[in-house]
Coordinates of C-alpha atoms in Angstrom, one line a residue:
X5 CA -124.8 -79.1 63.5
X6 CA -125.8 -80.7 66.8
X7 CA -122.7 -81.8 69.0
X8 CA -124.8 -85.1 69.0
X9 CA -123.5 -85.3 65.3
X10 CA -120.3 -84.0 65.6
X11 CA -119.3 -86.4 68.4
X12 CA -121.4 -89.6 66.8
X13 CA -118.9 -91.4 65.9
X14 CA -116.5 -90.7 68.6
X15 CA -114.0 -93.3 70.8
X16 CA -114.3 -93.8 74.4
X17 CA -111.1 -95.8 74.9
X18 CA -108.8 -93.1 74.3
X19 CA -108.0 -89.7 76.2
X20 CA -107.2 -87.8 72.9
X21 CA -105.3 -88.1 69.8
X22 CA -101.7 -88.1 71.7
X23 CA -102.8 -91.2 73.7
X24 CA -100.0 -92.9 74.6
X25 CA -97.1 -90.1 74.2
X26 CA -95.4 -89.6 77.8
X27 CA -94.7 -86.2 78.7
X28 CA -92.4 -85.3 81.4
X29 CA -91.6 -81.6 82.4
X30 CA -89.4 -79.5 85.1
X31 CA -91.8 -75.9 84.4
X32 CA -92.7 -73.1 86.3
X33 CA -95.1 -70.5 86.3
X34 CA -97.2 -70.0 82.6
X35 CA -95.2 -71.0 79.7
X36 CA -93.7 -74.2 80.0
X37 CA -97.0 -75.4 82.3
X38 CA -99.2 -74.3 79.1
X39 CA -97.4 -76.3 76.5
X40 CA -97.3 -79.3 78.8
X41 CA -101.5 -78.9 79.3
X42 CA -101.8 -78.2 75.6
X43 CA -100.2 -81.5 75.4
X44 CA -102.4 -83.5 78.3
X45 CA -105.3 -81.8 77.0
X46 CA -104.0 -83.6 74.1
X47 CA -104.4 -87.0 76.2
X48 CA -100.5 -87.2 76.5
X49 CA -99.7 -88.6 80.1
X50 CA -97.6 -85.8 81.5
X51 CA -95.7 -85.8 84.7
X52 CA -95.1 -82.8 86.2
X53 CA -91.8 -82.6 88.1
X54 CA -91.7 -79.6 91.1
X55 CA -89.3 -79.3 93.5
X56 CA -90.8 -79.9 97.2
X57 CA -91.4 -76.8 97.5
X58 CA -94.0 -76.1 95.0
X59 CA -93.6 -73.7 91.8
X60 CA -94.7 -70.1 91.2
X61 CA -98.4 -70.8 89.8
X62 CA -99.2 -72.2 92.9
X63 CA -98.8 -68.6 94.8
X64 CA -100.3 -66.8 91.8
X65 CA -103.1 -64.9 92.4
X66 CA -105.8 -64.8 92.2
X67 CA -107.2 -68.0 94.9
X68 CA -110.5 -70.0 94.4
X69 CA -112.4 -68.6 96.5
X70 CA -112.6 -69.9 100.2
X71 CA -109.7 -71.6 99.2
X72 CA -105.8 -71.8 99.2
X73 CA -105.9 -73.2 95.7
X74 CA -104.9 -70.7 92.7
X75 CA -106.8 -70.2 89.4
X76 CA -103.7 -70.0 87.1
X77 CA -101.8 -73.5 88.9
X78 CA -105.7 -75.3 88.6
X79 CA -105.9 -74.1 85.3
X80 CA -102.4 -74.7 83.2
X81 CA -101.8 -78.1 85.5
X82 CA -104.9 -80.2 85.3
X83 CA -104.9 -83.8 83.3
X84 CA -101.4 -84.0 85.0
X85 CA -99.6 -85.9 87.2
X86 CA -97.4 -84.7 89.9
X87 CA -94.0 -85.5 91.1
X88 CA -91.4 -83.7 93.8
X89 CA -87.7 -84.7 93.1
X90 CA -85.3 -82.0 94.4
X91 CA -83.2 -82.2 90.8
X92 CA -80.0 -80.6 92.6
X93 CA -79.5 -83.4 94.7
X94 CA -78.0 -86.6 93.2
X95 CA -80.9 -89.3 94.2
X96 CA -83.3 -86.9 92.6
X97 CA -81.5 -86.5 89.6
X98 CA -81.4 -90.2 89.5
X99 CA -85.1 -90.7 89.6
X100 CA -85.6 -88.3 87.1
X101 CA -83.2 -89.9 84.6
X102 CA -84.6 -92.9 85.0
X103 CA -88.1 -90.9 84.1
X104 CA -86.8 -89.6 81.3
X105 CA -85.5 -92.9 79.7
X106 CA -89.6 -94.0 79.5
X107 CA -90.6 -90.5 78.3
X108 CA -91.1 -89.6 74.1
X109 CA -91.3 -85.2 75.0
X110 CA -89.2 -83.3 78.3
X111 CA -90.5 -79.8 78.3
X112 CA -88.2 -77.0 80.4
X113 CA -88.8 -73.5 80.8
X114 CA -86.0 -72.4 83.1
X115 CA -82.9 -70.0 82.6
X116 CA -81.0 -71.4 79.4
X117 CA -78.2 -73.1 81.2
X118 CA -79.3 -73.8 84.5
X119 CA -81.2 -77.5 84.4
X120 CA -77.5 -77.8 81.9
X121 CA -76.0 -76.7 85.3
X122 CA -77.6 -78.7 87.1
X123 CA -76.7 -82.3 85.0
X124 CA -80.0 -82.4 83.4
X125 CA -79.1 -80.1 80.1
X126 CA -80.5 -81.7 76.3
X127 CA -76.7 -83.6 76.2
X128 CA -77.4 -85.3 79.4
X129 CA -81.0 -86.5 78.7
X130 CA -80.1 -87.8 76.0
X131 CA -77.7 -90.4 77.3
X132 CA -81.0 -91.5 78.9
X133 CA -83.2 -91.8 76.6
X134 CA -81.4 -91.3 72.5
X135 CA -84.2 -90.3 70.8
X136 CA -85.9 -87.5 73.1
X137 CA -87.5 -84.4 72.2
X138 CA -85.9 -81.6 74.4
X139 CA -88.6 -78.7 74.2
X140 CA -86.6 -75.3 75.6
X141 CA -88.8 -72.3 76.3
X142 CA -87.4 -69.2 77.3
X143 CA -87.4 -65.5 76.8
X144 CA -85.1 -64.8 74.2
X145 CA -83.5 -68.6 73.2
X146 CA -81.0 -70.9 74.1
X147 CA -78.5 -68.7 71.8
X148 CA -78.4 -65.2 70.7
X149 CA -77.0 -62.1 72.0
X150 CA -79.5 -61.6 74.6
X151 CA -79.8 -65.2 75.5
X152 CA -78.7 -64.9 79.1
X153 CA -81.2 -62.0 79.5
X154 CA -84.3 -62.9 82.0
X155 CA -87.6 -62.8 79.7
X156 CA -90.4 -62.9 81.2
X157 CA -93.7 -61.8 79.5
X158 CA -94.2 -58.4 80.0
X159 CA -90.3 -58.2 78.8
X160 CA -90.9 -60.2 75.8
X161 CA -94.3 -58.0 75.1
X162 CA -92.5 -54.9 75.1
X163 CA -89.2 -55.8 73.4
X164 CA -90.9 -57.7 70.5
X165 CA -92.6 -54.4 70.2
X166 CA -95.9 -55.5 70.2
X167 CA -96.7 -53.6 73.6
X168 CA -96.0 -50.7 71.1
X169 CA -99.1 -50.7 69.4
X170 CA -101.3 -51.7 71.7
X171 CA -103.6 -49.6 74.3
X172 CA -105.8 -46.4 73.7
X173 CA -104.1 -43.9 70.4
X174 CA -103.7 -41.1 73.0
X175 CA -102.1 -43.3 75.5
X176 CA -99.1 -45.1 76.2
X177 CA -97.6 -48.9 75.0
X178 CA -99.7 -51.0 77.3
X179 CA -99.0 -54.7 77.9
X180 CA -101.8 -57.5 77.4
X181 CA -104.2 -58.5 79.9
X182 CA -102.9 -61.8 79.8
X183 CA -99.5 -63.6 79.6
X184 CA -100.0 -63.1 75.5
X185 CA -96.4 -64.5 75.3
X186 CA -96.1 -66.8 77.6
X187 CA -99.4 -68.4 75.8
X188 CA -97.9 -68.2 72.4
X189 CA -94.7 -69.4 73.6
X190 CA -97.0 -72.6 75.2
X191 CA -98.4 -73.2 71.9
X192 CA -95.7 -73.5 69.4
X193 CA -93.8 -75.3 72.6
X194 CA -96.8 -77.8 71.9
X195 CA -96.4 -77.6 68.0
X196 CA -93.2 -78.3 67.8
X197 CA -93.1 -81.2 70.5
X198 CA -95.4 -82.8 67.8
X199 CA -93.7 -81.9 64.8
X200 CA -90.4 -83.2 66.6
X201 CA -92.5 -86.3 67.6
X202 CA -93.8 -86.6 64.0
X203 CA -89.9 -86.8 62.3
X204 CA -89.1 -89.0 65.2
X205 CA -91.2 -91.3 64.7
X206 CA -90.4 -91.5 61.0
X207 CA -86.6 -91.2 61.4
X208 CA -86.0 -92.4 64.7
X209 CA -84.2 -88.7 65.7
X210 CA -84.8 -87.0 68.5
X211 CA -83.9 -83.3 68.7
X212 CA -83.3 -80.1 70.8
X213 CA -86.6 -77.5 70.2
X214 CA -85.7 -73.8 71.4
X215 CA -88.9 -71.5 72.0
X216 CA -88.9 -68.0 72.6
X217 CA -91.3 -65.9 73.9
X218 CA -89.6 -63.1 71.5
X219 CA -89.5 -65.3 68.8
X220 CA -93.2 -66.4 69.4
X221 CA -94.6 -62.6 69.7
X222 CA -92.4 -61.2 66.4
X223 CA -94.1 -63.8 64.3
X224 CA -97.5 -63.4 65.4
X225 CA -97.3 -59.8 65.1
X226 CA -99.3 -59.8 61.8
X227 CA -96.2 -58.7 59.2
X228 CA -95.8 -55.9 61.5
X229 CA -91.9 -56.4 62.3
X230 CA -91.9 -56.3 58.5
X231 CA -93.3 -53.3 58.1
X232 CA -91.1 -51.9 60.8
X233 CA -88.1 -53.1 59.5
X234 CA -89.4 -51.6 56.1
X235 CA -90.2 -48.3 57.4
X236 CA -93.5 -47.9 57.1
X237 CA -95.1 -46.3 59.9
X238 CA -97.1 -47.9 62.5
X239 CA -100.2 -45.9 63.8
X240 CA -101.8 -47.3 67.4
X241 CA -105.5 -47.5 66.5
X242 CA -107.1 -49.0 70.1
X243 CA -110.7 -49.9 69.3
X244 CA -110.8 -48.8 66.0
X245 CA -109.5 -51.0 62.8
X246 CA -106.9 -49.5 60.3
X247 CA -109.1 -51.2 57.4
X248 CA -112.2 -50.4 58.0
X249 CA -114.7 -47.6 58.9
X250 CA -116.6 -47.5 61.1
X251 CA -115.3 -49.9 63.5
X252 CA -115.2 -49.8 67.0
X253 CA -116.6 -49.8 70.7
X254 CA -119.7 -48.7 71.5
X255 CA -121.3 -47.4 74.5
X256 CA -124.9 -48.4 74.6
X257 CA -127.3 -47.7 77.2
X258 CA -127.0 -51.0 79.4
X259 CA -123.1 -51.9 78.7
X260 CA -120.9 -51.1 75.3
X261 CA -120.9 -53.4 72.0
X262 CA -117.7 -53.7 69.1
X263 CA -119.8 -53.5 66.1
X264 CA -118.7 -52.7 62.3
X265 CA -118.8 -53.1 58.7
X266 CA -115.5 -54.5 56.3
X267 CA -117.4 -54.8 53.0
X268 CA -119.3 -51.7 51.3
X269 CA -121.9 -53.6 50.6
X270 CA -122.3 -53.8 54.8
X271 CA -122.3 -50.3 55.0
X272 CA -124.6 -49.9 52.7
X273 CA -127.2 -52.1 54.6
X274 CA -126.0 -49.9 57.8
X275 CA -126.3 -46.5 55.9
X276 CA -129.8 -46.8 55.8
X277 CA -130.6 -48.7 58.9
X278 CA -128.6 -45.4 60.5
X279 CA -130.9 -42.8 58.6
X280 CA -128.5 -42.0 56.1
X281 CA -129.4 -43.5 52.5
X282 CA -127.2 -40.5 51.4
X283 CA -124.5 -41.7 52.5
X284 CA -124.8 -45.8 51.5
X285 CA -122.3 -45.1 47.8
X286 CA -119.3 -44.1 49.7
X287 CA -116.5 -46.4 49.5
X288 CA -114.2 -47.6 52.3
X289 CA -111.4 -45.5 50.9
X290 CA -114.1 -43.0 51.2
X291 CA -115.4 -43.6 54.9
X292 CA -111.8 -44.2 56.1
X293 CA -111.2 -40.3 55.2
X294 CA -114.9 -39.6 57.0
X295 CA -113.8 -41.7 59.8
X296 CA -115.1 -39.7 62.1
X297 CA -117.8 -39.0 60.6
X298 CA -119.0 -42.4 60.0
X299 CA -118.2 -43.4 63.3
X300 CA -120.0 -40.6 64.9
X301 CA -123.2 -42.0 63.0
X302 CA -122.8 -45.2 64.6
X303 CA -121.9 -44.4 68.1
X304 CA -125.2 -41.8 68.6
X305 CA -127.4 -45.0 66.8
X306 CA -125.6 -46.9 69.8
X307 CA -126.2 -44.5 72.2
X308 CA -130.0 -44.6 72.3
X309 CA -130.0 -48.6 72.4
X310 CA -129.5 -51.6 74.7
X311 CA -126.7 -53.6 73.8
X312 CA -129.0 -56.7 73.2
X313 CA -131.3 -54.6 70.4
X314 CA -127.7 -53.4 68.9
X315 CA -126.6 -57.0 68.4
X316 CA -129.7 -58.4 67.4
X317 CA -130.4 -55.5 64.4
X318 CA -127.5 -55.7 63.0
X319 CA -127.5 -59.6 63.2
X320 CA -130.9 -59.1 61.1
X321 CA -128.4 -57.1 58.8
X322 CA -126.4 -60.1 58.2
X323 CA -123.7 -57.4 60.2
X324 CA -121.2 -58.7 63.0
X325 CA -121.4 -56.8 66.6
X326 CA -121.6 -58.5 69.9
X327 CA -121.7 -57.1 73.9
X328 CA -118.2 -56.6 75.2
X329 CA -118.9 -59.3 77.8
X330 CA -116.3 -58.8 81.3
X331 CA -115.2 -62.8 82.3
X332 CA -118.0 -62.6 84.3
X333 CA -120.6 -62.2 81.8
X334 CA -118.8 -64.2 79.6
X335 CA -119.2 -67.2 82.0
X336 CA -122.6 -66.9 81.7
X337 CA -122.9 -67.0 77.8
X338 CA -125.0 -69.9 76.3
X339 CA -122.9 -70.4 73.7
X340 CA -119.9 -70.6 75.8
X341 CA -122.3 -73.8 77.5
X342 CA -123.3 -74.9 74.4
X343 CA -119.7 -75.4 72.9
X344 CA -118.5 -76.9 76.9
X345 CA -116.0 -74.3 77.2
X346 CA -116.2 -74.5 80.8
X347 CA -116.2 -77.5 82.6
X348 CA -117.2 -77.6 86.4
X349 CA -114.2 -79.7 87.9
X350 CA -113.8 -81.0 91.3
X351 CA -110.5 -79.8 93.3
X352 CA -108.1 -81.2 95.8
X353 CA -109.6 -79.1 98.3
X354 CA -113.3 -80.4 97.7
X355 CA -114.7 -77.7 95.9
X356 CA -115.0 -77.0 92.9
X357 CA -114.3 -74.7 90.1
X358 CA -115.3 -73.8 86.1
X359 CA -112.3 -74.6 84.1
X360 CA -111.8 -73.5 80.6
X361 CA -112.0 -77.0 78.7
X362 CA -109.7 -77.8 76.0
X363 CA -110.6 -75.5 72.6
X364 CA -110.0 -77.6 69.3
X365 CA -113.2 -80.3 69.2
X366 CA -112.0 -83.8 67.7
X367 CA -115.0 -86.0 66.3
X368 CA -113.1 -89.1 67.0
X369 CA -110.8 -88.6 69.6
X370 CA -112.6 -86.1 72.5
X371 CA -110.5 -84.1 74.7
X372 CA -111.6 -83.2 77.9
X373 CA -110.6 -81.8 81.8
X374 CA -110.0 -85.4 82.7
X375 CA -108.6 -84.2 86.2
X376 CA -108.1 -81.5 88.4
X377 CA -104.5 -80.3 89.1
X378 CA -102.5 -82.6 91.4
X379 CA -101.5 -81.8 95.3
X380 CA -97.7 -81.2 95.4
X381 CA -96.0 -84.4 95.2
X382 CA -99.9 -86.3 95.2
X383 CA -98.4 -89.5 92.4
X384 CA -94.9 -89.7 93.9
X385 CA -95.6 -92.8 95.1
X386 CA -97.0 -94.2 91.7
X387 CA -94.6 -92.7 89.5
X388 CA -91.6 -93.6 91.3
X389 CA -93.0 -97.3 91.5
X390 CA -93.4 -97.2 88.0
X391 CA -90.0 -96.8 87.6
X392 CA -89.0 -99.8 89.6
X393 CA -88.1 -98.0 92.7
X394 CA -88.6 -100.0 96.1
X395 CA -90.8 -98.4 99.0
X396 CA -87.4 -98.5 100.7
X397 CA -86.1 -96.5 98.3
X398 CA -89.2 -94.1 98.0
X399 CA -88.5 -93.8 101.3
X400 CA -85.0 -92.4 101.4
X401 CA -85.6 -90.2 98.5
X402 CA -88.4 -88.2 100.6
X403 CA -85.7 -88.3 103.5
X404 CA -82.9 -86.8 101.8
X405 CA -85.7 -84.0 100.6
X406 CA -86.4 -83.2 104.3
X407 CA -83.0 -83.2 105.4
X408 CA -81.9 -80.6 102.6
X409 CA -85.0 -78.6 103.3
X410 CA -83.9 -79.0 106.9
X411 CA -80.1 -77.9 107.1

């Protein structure tokens, strides 16, 4: 299908399906930030609320180049708005209650307790505004033993025990490349903000919605806390696939490929692509005890290739393998152009930077990197009008900001 088709009968008067739904959020770093883009990339209008002193994506390396701009704060905070309120401070809380009473979705991703510390806990925001949805997101909940625990990713990857399993056999646990739960925690932070929003909007009930990056990582561990709890061992496979053989990574002559069969009937294609017609009857059960064996074939036939003449044999096999592109290489991929997965986007400093556009394609509601991430504190002015507050007012709260900051 041409995107021409897909998008034919598309709307230009909306920014996405969630048009209309306001979205505040007091976030820092990965988590909380991803639910609330998931949620603007949505076409929600979400407000981000920072202390005037910026939050941790915005010192996260690494920088746009030439720039004092960070990837991760462009990234997780474009399509938002930005406000500084200083929520300690009475004024500020003020401002932000009177936020919250036009918002439908608050997201939080602080220590459980702390914004309940601070005046601003689900109880509180709730006297503002009945029927909110209160998303939580945390390391290990809002209750349970080791609720008061700090849970940060890398925590959260090896507790949950996924970090167990992953990384070379011989090796050790090895965490993900990337904040794997803070991104799952993002998402069902997202989900459930809409299913809330869904029963809302039937019932008129607004509820609390604890996430936890724990929580999120045990149950997308693929039955594997199942098996644990059951017993049954747990074997660290790296490259290789417990269910199939051969399956793996590749080095070819010009860069390494993952390649591999799942079905006999693909190995029996590969069998005799490899030389070995001899060997095309044996079943999986069969080539998982020749695992080595089988594998061996495949990583000499490999060997004597290009990565390109790999792919595009065992595509004429009807047989998945692909080049194990770096981000690099990646960024370069036509398909990756083709589908508009990154979208050239123009920053607050001028330049301008590829940004990975929103993933789930709607045909009549398109989503899009409408615009970059905000300077610190860049819509104060607009939001805080929007609330009815005077430029006197305005005034004073910045004021109070500076003398705190000051004494």
């Amino acid at each position: 299908m041409d995107s021409n088709d897909f998008f034919a009968n598309a709307r230009s008067d909306l920014d996405g399906p969630l048009h209309g739904v306001k979205v505040v959020e007091a976030t820092t770093t990965w988590a909380g930030p991803m639910a609330s883009c998931v949620l603007a990339d949505l076409g929600a209008d979400v407000v981000k609320v920072e202390l005037p002193g910026g939050e941790v994506a915005r010192r996260m390396p690494p920088l746009v180049p030439d720039s004092g701009l960070t990837v991760a704060h462009e990234t997780v905070n474009r399509n938002k708005r930005n406000l500084t309120l200083d929520l300690r401070l009475p004024t500020g809380r003020a401002a932000f209650l009177k936020l919250i009473a036009n918002a439908d979705i608050f997201i939080e991703n602080f220590r459980p307790g702390l914004l309940r510390d601070w005046g601003l806990g689900y109880d509180d925001l709730c006297k503002a505004k009945a029927d909110l949805i209160y998303v939580s997101i945390s390391g290990f909940g809002q209750f349970g033993t080791l609720s008061a625990r700090a849970g940060y990713d890398p925590l959260a990857q090896a507790y949950s025990g996924w970090a167990s399993l992953n990384g070379a056999p011989d090796g050790g646990p090895t965490k993900a490349p990337t904040y794997l739960g803070d991104d799952l925690a993002g998402l069902h932070g997202a989900l459930g903000a809409m299913a809330a929003l869904r029963h809302r909007d039937r019932t008129g009930e607004g509820q609390h919605v604890d996430v936890a990056l724990v929580d999120c990582l045990v149950f997308q561990s693929d039955g594997f806390p199942t098996a644990g709890a059951l017993g049954i061992p747990m074997q660290r496979w790296g490259n290789q696939f417990n269910l199939a053989a051969p399956s793996n990574s590749y080095a070819c002559r010009d860069g390494s490929v993952y390649a591999g069969v799942l079905l006999d009937s693909h190995w029996q294609r590969l069998a005799a692509r490899l030389g070995r017609p001899d060997l095309a009857a044996l079943t999986t059960a069969e080539r998982l005890r020749r695992r080595d064996e089988v594998d061996g074939l495949l990583a000499d036939y490999c060997a004597a290739r290009i990565t390109a003449e790999v792919v595009a044999e065992f595509g004429e096999l009807g047989l998945p393998a692909t080049r194990i592109n770096t981000y690099a290489e990646l960024a370069k991929e036509e398909h990756v152009a083709s589908r508009s997965m990154l979208t050239e986007t123009e920053l607050a400093d001028g330049r301008s930077a590829p940004l990975a556009a929103p993933p789930v394609k709607f045909s009549r509601t398109p989503t899009r990197v409408r615009t970059r991430a905000a300077r610190l504190g860049e819509h104060n002015e607009q939001v805080l009008a929007g609330l009815g507050l005077t430029p006197e007012e305005i005034a004073a709260l910045a004021d109070e900001v500076v003398g705190r900051e000051g004494g």
